PDB file of C-alpha atoms in Angstrom:
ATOM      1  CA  UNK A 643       0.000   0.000   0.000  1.00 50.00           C
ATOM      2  CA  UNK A 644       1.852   3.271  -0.931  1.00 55.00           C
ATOM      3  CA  UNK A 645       1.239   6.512   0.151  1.00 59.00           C
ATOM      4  CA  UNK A 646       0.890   9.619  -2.365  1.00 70.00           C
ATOM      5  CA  UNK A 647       3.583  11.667  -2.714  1.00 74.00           C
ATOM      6  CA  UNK A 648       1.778  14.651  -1.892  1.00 79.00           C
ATOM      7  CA  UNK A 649       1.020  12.984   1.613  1.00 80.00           C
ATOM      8  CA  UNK A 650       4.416  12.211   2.510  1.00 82.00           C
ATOM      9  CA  UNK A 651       5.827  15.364   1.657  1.00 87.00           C
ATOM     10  CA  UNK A 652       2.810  17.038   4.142  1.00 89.00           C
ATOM     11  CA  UNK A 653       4.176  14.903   6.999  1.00 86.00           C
ATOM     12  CA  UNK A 654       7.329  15.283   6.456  1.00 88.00           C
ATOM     13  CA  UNK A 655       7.013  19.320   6.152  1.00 90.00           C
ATOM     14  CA  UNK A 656       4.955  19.096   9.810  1.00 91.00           C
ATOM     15  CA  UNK A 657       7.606  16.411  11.632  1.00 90.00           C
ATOM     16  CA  UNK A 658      10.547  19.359  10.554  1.00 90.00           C
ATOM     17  CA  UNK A 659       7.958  22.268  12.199  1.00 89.00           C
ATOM     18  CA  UNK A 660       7.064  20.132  15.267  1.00 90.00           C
ATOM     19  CA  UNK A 661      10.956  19.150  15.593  1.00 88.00           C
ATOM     20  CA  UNK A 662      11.914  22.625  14.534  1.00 86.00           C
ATOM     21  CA  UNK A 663      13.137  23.281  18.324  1.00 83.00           C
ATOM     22  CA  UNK A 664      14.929  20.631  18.225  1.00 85.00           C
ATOM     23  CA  UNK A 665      16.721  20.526  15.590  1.00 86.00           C
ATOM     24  CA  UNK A 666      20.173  21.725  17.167  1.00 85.00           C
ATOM     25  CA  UNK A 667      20.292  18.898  19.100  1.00 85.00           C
ATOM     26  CA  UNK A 668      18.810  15.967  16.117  1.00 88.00           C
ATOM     27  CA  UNK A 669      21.815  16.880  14.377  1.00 89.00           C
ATOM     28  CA  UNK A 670      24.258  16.871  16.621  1.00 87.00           C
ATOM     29  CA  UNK A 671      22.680  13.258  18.043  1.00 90.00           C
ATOM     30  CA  UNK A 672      22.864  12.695  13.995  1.00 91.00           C
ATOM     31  CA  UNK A 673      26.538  13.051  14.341  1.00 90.00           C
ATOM     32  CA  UNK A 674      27.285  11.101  17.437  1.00 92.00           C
ATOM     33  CA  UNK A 675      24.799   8.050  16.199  1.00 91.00           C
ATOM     34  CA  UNK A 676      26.566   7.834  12.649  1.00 91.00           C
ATOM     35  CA  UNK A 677      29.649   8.078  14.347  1.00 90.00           C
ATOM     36  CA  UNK A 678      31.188  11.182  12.275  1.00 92.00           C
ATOM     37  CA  UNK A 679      34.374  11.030  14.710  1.00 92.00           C
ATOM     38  CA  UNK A 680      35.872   7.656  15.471  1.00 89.00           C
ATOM     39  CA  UNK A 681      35.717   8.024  19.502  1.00 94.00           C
ATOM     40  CA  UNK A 682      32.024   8.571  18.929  1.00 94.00           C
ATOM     41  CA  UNK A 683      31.318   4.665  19.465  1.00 93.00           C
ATOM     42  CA  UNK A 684      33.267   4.211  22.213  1.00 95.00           C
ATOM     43  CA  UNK A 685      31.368   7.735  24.077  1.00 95.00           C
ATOM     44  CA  UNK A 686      27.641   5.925  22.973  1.00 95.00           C
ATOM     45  CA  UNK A 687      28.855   2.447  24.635  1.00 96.00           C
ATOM     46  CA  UNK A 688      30.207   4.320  28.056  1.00 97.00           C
ATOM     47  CA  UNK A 689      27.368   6.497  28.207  1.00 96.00           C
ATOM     48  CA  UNK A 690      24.821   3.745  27.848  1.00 96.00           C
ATOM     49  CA  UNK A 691      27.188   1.380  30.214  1.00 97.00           C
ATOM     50  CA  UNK A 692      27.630   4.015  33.034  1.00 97.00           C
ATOM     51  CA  UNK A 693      23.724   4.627  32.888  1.00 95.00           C
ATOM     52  CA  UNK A 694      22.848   1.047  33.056  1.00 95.00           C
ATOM     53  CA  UNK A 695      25.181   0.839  35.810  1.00 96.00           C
ATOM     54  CA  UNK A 696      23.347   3.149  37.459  1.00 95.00           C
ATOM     55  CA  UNK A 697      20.036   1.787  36.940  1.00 92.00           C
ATOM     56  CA  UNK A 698      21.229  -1.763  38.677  1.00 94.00           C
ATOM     57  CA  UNK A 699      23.120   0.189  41.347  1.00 95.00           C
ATOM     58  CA  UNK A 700      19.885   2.373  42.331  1.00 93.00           C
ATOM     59  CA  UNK A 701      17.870  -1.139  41.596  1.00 92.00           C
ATOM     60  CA  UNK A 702      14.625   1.448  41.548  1.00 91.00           C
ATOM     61  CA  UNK A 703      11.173  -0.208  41.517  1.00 93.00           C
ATOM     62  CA  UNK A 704       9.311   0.386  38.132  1.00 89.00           C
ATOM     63  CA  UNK A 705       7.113   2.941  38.910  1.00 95.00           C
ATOM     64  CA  UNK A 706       9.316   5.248  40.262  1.00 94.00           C
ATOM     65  CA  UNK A 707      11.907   4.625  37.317  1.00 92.00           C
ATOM     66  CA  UNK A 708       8.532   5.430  34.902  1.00 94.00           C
ATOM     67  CA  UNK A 709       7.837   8.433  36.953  1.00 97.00           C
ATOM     68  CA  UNK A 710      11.465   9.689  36.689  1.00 94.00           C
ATOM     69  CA  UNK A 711      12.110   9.258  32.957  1.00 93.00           C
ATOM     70  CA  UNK A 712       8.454  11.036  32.551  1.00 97.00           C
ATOM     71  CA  UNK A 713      10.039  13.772  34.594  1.00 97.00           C
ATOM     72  CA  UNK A 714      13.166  14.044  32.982  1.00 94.00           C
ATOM     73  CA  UNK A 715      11.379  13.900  29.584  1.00 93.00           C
ATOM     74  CA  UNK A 716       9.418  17.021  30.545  1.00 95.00           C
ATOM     75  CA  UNK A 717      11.331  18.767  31.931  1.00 94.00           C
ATOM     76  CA  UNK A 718      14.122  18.419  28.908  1.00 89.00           C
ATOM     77  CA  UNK A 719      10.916  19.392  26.303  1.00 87.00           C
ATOM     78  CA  UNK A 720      10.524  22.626  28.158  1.00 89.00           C
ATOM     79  CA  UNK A 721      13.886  23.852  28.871  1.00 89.00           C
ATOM     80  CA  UNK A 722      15.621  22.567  25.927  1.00 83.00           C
ATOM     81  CA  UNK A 723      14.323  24.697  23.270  1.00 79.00           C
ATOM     82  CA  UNK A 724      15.243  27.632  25.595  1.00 81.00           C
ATOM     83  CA  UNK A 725      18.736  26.880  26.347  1.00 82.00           C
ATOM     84  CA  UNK A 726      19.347  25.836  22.991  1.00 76.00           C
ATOM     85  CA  UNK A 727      18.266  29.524  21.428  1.00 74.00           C
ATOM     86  CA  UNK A 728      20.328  30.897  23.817  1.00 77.00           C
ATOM     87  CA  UNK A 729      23.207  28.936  23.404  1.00 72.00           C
ATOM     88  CA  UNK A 730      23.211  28.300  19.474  1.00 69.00           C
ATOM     89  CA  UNK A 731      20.443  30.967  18.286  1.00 62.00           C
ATOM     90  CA  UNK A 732      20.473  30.869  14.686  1.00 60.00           C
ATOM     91  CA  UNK A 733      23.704  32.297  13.689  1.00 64.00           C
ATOM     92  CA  UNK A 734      26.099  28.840  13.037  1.00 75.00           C
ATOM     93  CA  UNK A 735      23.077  26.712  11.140  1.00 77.00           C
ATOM     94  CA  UNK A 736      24.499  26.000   7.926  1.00 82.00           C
ATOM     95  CA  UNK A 737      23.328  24.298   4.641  1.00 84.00           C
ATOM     96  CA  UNK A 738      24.963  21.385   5.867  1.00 87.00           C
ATOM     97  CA  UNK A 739      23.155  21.210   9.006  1.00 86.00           C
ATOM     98  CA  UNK A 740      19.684  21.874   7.482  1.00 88.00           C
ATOM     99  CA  UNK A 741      20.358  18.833   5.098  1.00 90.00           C
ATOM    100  CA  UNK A 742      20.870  16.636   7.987  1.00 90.00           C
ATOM    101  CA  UNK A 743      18.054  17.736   9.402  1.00 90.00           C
ATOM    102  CA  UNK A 744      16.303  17.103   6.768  1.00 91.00           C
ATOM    103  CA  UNK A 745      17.719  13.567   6.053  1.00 91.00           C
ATOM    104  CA  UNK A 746      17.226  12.203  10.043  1.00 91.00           C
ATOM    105  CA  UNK A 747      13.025  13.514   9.299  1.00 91.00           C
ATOM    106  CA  UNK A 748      13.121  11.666   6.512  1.00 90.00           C
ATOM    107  CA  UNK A 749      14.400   8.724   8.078  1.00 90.00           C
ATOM    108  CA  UNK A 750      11.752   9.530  10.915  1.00 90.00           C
ATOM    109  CA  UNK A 751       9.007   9.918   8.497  1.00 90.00           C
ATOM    110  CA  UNK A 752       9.824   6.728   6.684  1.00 89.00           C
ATOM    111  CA  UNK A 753      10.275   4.584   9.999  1.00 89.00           C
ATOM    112  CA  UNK A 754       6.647   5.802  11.085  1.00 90.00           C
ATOM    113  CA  UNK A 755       5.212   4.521   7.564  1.00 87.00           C
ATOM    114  CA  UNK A 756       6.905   1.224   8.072  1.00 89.00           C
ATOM    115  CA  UNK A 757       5.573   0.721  11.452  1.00 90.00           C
ATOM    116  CA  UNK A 758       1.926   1.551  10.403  1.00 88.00           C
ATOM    117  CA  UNK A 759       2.252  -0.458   7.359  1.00 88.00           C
ATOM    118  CA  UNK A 760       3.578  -3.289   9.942  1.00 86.00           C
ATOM    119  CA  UNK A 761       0.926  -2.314  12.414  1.00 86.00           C
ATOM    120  CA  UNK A 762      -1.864  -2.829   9.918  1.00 85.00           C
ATOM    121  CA  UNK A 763      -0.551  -5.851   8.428  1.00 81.00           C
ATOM    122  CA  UNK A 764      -0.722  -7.761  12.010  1.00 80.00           C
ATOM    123  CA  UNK A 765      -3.687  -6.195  13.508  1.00 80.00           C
ATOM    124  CA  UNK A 766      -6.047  -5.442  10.381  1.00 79.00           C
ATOM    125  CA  UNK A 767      -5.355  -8.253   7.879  1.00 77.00           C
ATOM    126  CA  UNK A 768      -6.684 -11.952   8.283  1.00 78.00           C
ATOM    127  CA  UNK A 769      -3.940 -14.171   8.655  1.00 76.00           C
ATOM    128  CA  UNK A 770      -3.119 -17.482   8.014  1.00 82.00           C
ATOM    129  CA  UNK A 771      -3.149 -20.409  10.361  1.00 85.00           C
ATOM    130  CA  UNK A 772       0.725 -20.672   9.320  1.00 86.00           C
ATOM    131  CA  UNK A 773       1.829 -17.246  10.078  1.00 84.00           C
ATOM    132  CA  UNK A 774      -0.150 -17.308  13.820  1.00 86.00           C
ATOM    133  CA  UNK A 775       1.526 -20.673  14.374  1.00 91.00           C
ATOM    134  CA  UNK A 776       5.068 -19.062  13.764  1.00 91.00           C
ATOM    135  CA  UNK A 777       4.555 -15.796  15.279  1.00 89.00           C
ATOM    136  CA  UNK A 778       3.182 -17.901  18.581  1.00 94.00           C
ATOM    137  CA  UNK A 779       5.992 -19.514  18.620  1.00 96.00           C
ATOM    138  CA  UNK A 780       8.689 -16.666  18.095  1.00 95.00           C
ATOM    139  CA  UNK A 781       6.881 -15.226  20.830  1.00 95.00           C
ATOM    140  CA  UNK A 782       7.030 -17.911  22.989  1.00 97.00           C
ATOM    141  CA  UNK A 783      10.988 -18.356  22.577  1.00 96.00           C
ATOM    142  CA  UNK A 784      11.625 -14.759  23.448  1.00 93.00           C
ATOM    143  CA  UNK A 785       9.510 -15.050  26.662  1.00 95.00           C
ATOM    144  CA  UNK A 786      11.598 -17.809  27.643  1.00 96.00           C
ATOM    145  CA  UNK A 787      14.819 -16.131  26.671  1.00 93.00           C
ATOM    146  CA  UNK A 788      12.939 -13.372  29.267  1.00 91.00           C
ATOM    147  CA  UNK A 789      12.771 -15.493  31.754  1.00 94.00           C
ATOM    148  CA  UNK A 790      16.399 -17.109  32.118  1.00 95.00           C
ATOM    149  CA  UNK A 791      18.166 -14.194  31.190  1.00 93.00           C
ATOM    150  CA  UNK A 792      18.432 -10.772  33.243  1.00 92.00           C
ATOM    151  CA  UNK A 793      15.697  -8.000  32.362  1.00 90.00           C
ATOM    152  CA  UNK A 794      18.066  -5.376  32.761  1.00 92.00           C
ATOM    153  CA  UNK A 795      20.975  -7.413  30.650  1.00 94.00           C
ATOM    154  CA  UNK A 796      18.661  -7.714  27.685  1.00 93.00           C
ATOM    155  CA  UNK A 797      17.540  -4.009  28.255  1.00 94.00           C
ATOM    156  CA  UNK A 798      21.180  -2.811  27.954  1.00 96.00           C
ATOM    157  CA  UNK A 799      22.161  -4.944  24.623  1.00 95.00           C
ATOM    158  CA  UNK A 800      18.783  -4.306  22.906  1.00 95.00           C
ATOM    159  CA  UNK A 801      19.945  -0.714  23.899  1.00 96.00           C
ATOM    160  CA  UNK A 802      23.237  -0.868  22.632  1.00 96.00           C
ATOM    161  CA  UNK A 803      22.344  -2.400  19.192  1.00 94.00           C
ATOM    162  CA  UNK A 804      19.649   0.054  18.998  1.00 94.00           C
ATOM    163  CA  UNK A 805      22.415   3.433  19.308  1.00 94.00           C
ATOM    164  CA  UNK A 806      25.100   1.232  17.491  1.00 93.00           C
ATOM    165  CA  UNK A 807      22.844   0.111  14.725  1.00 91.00           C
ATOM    166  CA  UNK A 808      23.285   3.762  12.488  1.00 90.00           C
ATOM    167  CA  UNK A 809      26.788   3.981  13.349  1.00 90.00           C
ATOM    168  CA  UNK A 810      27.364   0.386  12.154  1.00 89.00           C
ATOM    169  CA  UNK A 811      25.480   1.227   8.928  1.00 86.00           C
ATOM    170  CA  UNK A 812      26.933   4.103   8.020  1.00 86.00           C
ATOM    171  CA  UNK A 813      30.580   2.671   8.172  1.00 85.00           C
ATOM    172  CA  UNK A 814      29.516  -0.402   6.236  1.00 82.00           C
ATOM    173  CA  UNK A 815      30.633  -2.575   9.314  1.00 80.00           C
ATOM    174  CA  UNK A 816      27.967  -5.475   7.918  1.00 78.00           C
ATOM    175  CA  UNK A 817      29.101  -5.136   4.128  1.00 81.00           C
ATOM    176  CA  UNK A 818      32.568  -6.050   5.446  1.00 78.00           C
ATOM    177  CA  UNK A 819      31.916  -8.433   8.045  1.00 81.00           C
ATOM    178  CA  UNK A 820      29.983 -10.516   5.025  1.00 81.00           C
ATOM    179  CA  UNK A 821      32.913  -9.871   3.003  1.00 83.00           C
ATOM    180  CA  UNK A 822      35.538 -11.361   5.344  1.00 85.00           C
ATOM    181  CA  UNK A 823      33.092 -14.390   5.651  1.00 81.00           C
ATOM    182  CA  UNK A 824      32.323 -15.385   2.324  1.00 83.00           C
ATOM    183  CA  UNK A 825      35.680 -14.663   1.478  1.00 85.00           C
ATOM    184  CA  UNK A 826      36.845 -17.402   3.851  1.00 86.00           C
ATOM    185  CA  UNK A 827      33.721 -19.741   3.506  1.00 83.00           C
ATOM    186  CA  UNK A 828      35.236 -19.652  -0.340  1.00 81.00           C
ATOM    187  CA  UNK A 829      38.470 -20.538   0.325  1.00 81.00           C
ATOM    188  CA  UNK A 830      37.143 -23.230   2.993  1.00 78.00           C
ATOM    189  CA  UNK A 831      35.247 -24.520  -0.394  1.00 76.00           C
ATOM    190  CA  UNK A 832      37.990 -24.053  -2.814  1.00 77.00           C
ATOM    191  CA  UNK A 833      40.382 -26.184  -0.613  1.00 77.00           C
ATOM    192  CA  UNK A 834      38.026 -28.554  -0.020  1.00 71.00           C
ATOM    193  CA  UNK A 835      37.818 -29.304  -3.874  1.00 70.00           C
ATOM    194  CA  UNK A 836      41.084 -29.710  -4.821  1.00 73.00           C
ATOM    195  CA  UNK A 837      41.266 -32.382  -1.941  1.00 72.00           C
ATOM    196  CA  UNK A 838      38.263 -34.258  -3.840  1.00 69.00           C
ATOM    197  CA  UNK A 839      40.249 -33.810  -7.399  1.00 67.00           C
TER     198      UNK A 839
END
């Protein structure tokens, strides 16, 4: 199902207005995701370390650790926008920055399409005996991957590929992981057949 052109280009234009305040801040989060300097991995895996830390030090119940990331979360949407006019004001945006910008609400935009196109795929269409059967059981594996392995441990790697995941993209870390392995899976099968000859 694809949405009009027209459409996309409307939400697009109202995600940059809403995250217009912002934007200082998406693009310099931009920059430390993709990892545009090289110590940039290494400060999102001690940040995200040291405040898992904390979270098992502190050991808070749920509720209160809700209540305090609601908290912070306001409080950060109301002074942020503030401080960051003061601070920055509009005097060092650049073309550069504005195409960033533009890029991560593009991203944005086309993440939220994919998650309502998933969203009405699973809870709008009929489905088939087949795909309830797997889906029960993929389900049923990660519960019980939930319930022999530490909340908080899962938490903190499902957190780490999550920050990692653009950085590793963006450097083609995949593309040459692959490459190293097929290179040696071929050589593993090239050997193999001049035994057999």
């Amino acid at each position: 199902q694809c949405v009009p052109f027209a459409l996309q280009k409307r939400a697009l234009n109202k995600l940059k207005h809403d995250l217009e305040p912002f934007r200082t801040a998406i693009v310099g989060a931009y920059g430390v995701l993709t990892w545009e300097k090289q110590y940039y991995a290494a400060v999102i895996f001690g940040g995200i370390s040291a405040m898992y830390l904390l979270l098992w030090y502190l050991d808070l119940p749920l509720i209160t650790l809700l209540a305090l990331l609601a908290l912070t979360t306001i409080v950060l949407d109301y002074v942020f926008p503030t401080i960051s006019r003061l601070l920055c004001g509009g005097s060092n945006w650049d073309g550069d920055k504005e195409a960033k910008f533009e890029d991560v609400c593009g991203q944005v935009c086309a993440i939220k399409a994919s998650l309502l196109m998933w969203y009405e795929y699973i809870f709008k269409e009929r489905k088939s005996t087949v795909f309830v059967i797997i889906v029960s059981l993929g389900l049923l594996v990660v519960a019980w991957i939930g319930a022999i392995i530490n909340n908080l441990l899962l938490m903190y790697l499902a957190t780490l590929l999550v920050a990692m995941w653009p950085g590793l993209q963006d450097k083609d870390v995949f593309k040459a992981v692959t490459q190293k392995a097929s290179k040696i899976i071929n050589d593993k099968v090239a050997c193999g057949k001049r035994k057999l000859q």
